[in-house]
Amino acid sequence: MVLMVSTLQEVTGDDSRFFFGYIGVASALIFANLGSSYGTTKSGVGICSMGVLKPDLIMKSVIPVVMAGILGIYGMIVAVILQGKVSGSNSSKQGYAYLAAGLCCGLSSLSAGLAIGIVGDAGVRANAQQDRIFVGMILILIFAEALALYGLIVSLILSQTS
Amino acid sequence: MADVDWGNPFGWNEQQWASATWSQRFTFINPFFWSYLGVGLALGTSIIGAAWGIFITGVSLLGATVKAPRIRSKNLISVIFCEAVAIYGVIMAIIMIGKINSPDTVADIPTCYTQILFSGYAMFWTGFSVGLSNLICGVAVGVTGSGCAISDAQTPETFVKILVIEIFGSALGLFGVIVGIIESSNATYPKTC
């Protein structure tokens, strides 16, 4: 049904856009945190195994854990931005765009977290055996982090739909 | 002119809704849901493929570099090929977002709704095909890159030869983008209809 919200603004859209919009909000946060926790866990286990024999390298090896933590922040940013907009969406197009925004950020951060975790684990263990690997590990981690950034950028573009 | 009422576009009454078939109800699923789900799939699955490729190749690269440090910088090219897969996904998502519009003035509701519904279906399957082909491309480049790093550590001459195989693998993602652009070119969201 067509609802009149104010005298100037007309709302047209089926009410299921709120359902899917909030799925977007939830998925942005949930998947980003899943990725972040996987990254932290996997590289953390590697650091603990490596640190037994090379305790001096532990602080340098915490970099993958920090990079994985950033992914949770991306998810939180997008979720907070979207939740304010979903309730105020006044057309179907906007509501479903917020679904896409949440999915983009969430799935990208999830996959970036998987990559950071697995590469971080292998990287810190290899770094303990060979000093020259550190730069290579950082480069691969940066490429993996960029994936989450792409998702964040497209989510922010989608959250601006009118 | 009033906008299309997406909840009830043809203005059906209770009786018409009660006697609607399932395929008719399926066509009343909002076309913008299909469109934006396609955008989300295009980006999300492409980036899953890119990340998968990065960690498959990264692990082998790091392991092989322990005993052969000279291979480190050259084999980062495999990681860059995987990153390119993510960029294909971003390009397609931005192209698709640019196409999606709601109509400004609506003259004839059934034609308008049908046109937008067709565009919605086109966008969804564009996103699905681009995303799935980029997913597979990322995995292919990752596995090949991992083999490349390990064999380069053993025999330096094999690097260029395996790189050629990787280039063939990364063409898969390009095929997906080309087909996606052709598929989404038919999707018009008319401003006036």
PDB file of C-alpha atoms in Angstrom, chain B residues 20-159:
ATOM      1  CA  ALA B  20      -2.878 -16.384  -7.921  1.00  0.00           C
ATOM      2  CA  THR B  21      -0.629 -19.234  -9.047  1.00  0.00           C
ATOM      3  CA  TRP B  22       2.851 -19.768  -7.600  1.00  0.00           C
ATOM      4  CA  SER B  23       4.544 -18.583 -10.774  1.00  0.00           C
ATOM      5  CA  GLN B  24       2.535 -15.378 -10.614  1.00  0.00           C
ATOM      6  CA  ARG B  25       3.543 -14.884  -6.999  1.00  0.00           C
ATOM      7  CA  PHE B  26       7.168 -15.453  -7.986  1.00  0.00           C
ATOM      8  CA  THR B  27       6.967 -12.576 -10.455  1.00  0.00           C
ATOM      9  CA  PHE B  28       5.811 -10.294  -7.657  1.00  0.00           C
ATOM     10  CA  ILE B  29       9.110 -10.665  -5.808  1.00  0.00           C
ATOM     11  CA  ASN B  30      10.544  -7.167  -5.959  1.00  0.00           C
ATOM     12  CA  PRO B  31      12.814  -6.718  -9.020  1.00  0.00           C
ATOM     13  CA  PHE B  32      15.177  -4.528  -7.029  1.00  0.00           C
ATOM     14  CA  PHE B  33      15.772  -7.445  -4.680  1.00  0.00           C
ATOM     15  CA  TRP B  34      17.028  -9.465  -7.640  1.00  0.00           C
ATOM     16  CA  SER B  35      19.122  -6.563  -8.956  1.00  0.00           C
ATOM     17  CA  TYR B  36      20.889  -5.757  -5.739  1.00  0.00           C
ATOM     18  CA  LEU B  37      21.372  -9.407  -4.820  1.00  0.00           C
ATOM     19  CA  GLY B  38      23.159  -9.726  -8.155  1.00  0.00           C
ATOM     20  CA  VAL B  39      25.437  -6.828  -7.224  1.00  0.00           C
ATOM     21  CA  GLY B  40      26.188  -8.384  -3.859  1.00  0.00           C
ATOM     22  CA  LEU B  41      26.898 -11.792  -5.399  1.00  0.00           C
ATOM     23  CA  ALA B  42      29.156 -10.325  -8.116  1.00  0.00           C
ATOM     24  CA  LEU B  43      31.356  -8.633  -5.557  1.00  0.00           C
ATOM     25  CA  GLY B  44      31.157 -11.106  -2.703  1.00  0.00           C
ATOM     26  CA  THR B  45      31.911 -14.312  -4.609  1.00  0.00           C
ATOM     27  CA  SER B  46      34.659 -12.645  -6.680  1.00  0.00           C
ATOM     28  CA  ILE B  47      36.405 -11.600  -3.505  1.00  0.00           C
ATOM     29  CA  ILE B  48      35.962 -15.074  -1.995  1.00  0.00           C
ATOM     30  CA  GLY B  49      37.761 -16.427  -5.082  1.00  0.00           C
ATOM     31  CA  ALA B  50      40.515 -13.845  -4.834  1.00  0.00           C
ATOM     32  CA  ALA B  51      41.107 -14.518  -1.148  1.00  0.00           C
ATOM     33  CA  TRP B  52      41.086 -18.277  -1.702  1.00  0.00           C
ATOM     34  CA  GLY B  53      43.704 -17.911  -4.432  1.00  0.00           C
ATOM     35  CA  ILE B  54      45.824 -15.612  -2.288  1.00  0.00           C
ATOM     36  CA  PHE B  55      46.018 -17.974   0.623  1.00  0.00           C
ATOM     37  CA  ILE B  56      46.616 -21.055  -1.533  1.00  0.00           C
ATOM     38  CA  THR B  57      49.519 -19.426  -3.316  1.00  0.00           C
ATOM     39  CA  GLY B  58      50.778 -17.434  -0.335  1.00  0.00           C
ATOM     40  CA  VAL B  59      51.266 -20.459   1.857  1.00  0.00           C
ATOM     41  CA  SER B  60      53.389 -22.270  -0.743  1.00  0.00           C
ATOM     42  CA  LEU B  61      55.318 -19.124  -1.573  1.00  0.00           C
ATOM     43  CA  LEU B  62      56.237 -18.533   2.073  1.00  0.00           C
ATOM     44  CA  GLY B  63      57.131 -22.163   2.690  1.00  0.00           C
ATOM     45  CA  ALA B  64      59.333 -22.463  -0.366  1.00  0.00           C
ATOM     46  CA  THR B  65      61.070 -19.136   0.352  1.00  0.00           C
ATOM     47  CA  VAL B  66      62.475 -20.551   3.603  1.00  0.00           C
ATOM     48  CA  LYS B  67      65.010 -22.610   1.684  1.00  0.00           C
ATOM     49  CA  ALA B  68      65.207 -20.502  -1.498  1.00  0.00           C
ATOM     50  CA  PRO B  69      64.894 -16.806  -0.590  1.00  0.00           C
ATOM     51  CA  ARG B  70      65.541 -15.655  -4.170  1.00  0.00           C
ATOM     52  CA  ILE B  71      62.032 -16.666  -5.316  1.00  0.00           C
ATOM     53  CA  ARG B  72      60.222 -14.260  -2.995  1.00  0.00           C
ATOM     54  CA  SER B  73      59.828 -11.158  -5.167  1.00  0.00           C
ATOM     55  CA  LYS B  74      59.253 -12.894  -8.495  1.00  0.00           C
ATOM     56  CA  ASN B  75      56.439 -15.105  -7.225  1.00  0.00           C
ATOM     57  CA  LEU B  76      54.451 -12.219  -5.802  1.00  0.00           C
ATOM     58  CA  ILE B  77      53.131 -11.929  -9.341  1.00  0.00           C
ATOM     59  CA  SER B  78      50.861 -14.897  -8.636  1.00  0.00           C
ATOM     60  CA  VAL B  79      49.359 -12.967  -5.720  1.00  0.00           C
ATOM     61  CA  ILE B  80      48.824  -9.976  -8.005  1.00  0.00           C
ATOM     62  CA  PHE B  81      46.953 -12.184 -10.510  1.00  0.00           C
ATOM     63  CA  CYS B  82      44.602 -13.221  -7.704  1.00  0.00           C
ATOM     64  CA  GLU B  83      44.102  -9.599  -6.688  1.00  0.00           C
ATOM     65  CA  ALA B  84      43.139  -8.815 -10.288  1.00  0.00           C
ATOM     66  CA  VAL B  85      40.224 -11.233  -9.901  1.00  0.00           C
ATOM     67  CA  ALA B  86      38.911  -9.117  -7.032  1.00  0.00           C
ATOM     68  CA  ILE B  87      39.240  -6.010  -9.181  1.00  0.00           C
ATOM     69  CA  TYR B  88      37.143  -7.658 -11.912  1.00  0.00           C
ATOM     70  CA  GLY B  89      34.432  -8.135  -9.296  1.00  0.00           C
ATOM     71  CA  VAL B  90      34.653  -4.497  -8.183  1.00  0.00           C
ATOM     72  CA  ILE B  91      34.438  -3.265 -11.791  1.00  0.00           C
ATOM     73  CA  MET B  92      31.345  -5.375 -12.501  1.00  0.00           C
ATOM     74  CA  ALA B  93      29.675  -4.303  -9.248  1.00  0.00           C
ATOM     75  CA  ILE B  94      30.216  -0.617 -10.028  1.00  0.00           C
ATOM     76  CA  ILE B  95      28.939  -1.041 -13.608  1.00  0.00           C
ATOM     77  CA  MET B  96      25.837  -2.781 -12.296  1.00  0.00           C
ATOM     78  CA  ILE B  97      25.184  -0.195  -9.569  1.00  0.00           C
ATOM     79  CA  GLY B  98      25.318   2.531 -12.188  1.00  0.00           C
ATOM     80  CA  LYS B  99      22.593   0.898 -14.233  1.00  0.00           C
ATOM     81  CA  ILE B 100      19.985   0.392 -11.517  1.00  0.00           C
ATOM     82  CA  ASN B 101      17.368   3.191 -11.393  1.00  0.00           C
ATOM     83  CA  SER B 102      13.798   3.508 -10.281  1.00  0.00           C
ATOM     84  CA  PRO B 103      11.439   5.135 -12.779  1.00  0.00           C
ATOM     85  CA  ASP B 104      10.603   8.829 -12.436  1.00  0.00           C
ATOM     86  CA  THR B 105       7.295   8.898 -14.261  1.00  0.00           C
ATOM     87  CA  VAL B 106       5.143   5.854 -14.848  1.00  0.00           C
ATOM     88  CA  ALA B 107       2.629   5.913 -17.675  1.00  0.00           C
ATOM     89  CA  ASP B 108       1.781   2.265 -18.199  1.00  0.00           C
ATOM     90  CA  ILE B 109       2.310   0.141 -15.085  1.00  0.00           C
ATOM     91  CA  PRO B 110       2.275  -3.423 -16.542  1.00  0.00           C
ATOM     92  CA  THR B 111       4.898  -2.645 -19.248  1.00  0.00           C
ATOM     93  CA  CYS B 112       6.997  -0.713 -16.766  1.00  0.00           C
ATOM     94  CA  TYR B 113       6.881  -3.485 -14.193  1.00  0.00           C
ATOM     95  CA  THR B 114       7.684  -6.174 -16.769  1.00  0.00           C
ATOM     96  CA  GLN B 115      10.646  -4.229 -18.093  1.00  0.00           C
ATOM     97  CA  ILE B 116      12.087  -3.665 -14.632  1.00  0.00           C
ATOM     98  CA  LEU B 117      11.431  -7.302 -13.709  1.00  0.00           C
ATOM     99  CA  PHE B 118      13.371  -8.467 -16.775  1.00  0.00           C
ATOM    100  CA  SER B 119      16.219  -6.133 -15.843  1.00  0.00           C
ATOM    101  CA  GLY B 120      16.181  -7.458 -12.311  1.00  0.00           C
ATOM    102  CA  TYR B 121      16.487 -11.057 -13.493  1.00  0.00           C
ATOM    103  CA  ALA B 122      19.285 -10.053 -15.913  1.00  0.00           C
ATOM    104  CA  MET B 123      21.212  -8.324 -13.140  1.00  0.00           C
ATOM    105  CA  PHE B 124      20.857 -11.280 -10.770  1.00  0.00           C
ATOM    106  CA  TRP B 125      22.207 -13.789 -13.251  1.00  0.00           C
ATOM    107  CA  THR B 126      24.929 -11.409 -14.386  1.00  0.00           C
ATOM    108  CA  GLY B 127      26.102 -11.166 -10.810  1.00  0.00           C
ATOM    109  CA  PHE B 128      25.882 -14.913 -10.338  1.00  0.00           C
ATOM    110  CA  SER B 129      27.837 -15.750 -13.507  1.00  0.00           C
ATOM    111  CA  VAL B 130      30.526 -13.115 -12.944  1.00  0.00           C
ATOM    112  CA  GLY B 131      30.895 -14.063  -9.307  1.00  0.00           C
ATOM    113  CA  LEU B 132      31.077 -17.803  -9.910  1.00  0.00           C
ATOM    114  CA  SER B 133      33.575 -17.531 -12.766  1.00  0.00           C
ATOM    115  CA  ASN B 134      35.775 -15.224 -10.702  1.00  0.00           C
ATOM    116  CA  LEU B 135      35.558 -17.663  -7.787  1.00  0.00           C
ATOM    117  CA  ILE B 136      36.807 -20.528  -9.962  1.00  0.00           C
ATOM    118  CA  CYS B 137      39.419 -18.291 -11.623  1.00  0.00           C
ATOM    119  CA  GLY B 138      40.827 -17.281  -8.240  1.00  0.00           C
ATOM    120  CA  VAL B 139      41.151 -20.898  -7.151  1.00  0.00           C
ATOM    121  CA  ALA B 140      42.786 -21.861 -10.457  1.00  0.00           C
ATOM    122  CA  VAL B 141      45.347 -19.066 -10.311  1.00  0.00           C
ATOM    123  CA  GLY B 142      46.027 -19.851  -6.655  1.00  0.00           C
ATOM    124  CA  VAL B 143      46.714 -23.530  -7.200  1.00  0.00           C
ATOM    125  CA  THR B 144      48.881 -22.844 -10.258  1.00  0.00           C
ATOM    126  CA  GLY B 145      50.761 -20.101  -8.432  1.00  0.00           C
ATOM    127  CA  SER B 146      51.463 -22.404  -5.541  1.00  0.00           C
ATOM    128  CA  GLY B 147      52.948 -24.976  -7.917  1.00  0.00           C
ATOM    129  CA  CYS B 148      54.895 -22.199  -9.600  1.00  0.00           C
ATOM    130  CA  ALA B 149      56.548 -21.090  -6.359  1.00  0.00           C
ATOM    131  CA  ILE B 150      57.506 -24.592  -5.327  1.00  0.00           C
ATOM    132  CA  SER B 151      58.978 -25.559  -8.692  1.00  0.00           C
ATOM    133  CA  ASP B 152      60.762 -22.208  -9.014  1.00  0.00           C
ATOM    134  CA  ALA B 153      62.473 -22.914  -5.703  1.00  0.00           C
ATOM    135  CA  GLN B 154      63.743 -26.181  -7.146  1.00  0.00           C
ATOM    136  CA  THR B 155      64.433 -25.236 -10.798  1.00  0.00           C
ATOM    137  CA  PRO B 156      64.466 -21.536 -11.768  1.00  0.00           C
ATOM    138  CA  GLU B 157      63.853 -22.208 -15.486  1.00  0.00           C
ATOM    139  CA  THR B 158      60.310 -23.442 -14.878  1.00  0.00           C
ATOM    140  CA  PHE B 159      59.036 -20.102 -13.545  1.00  0.00           C
TER     141      PHE B 159
END
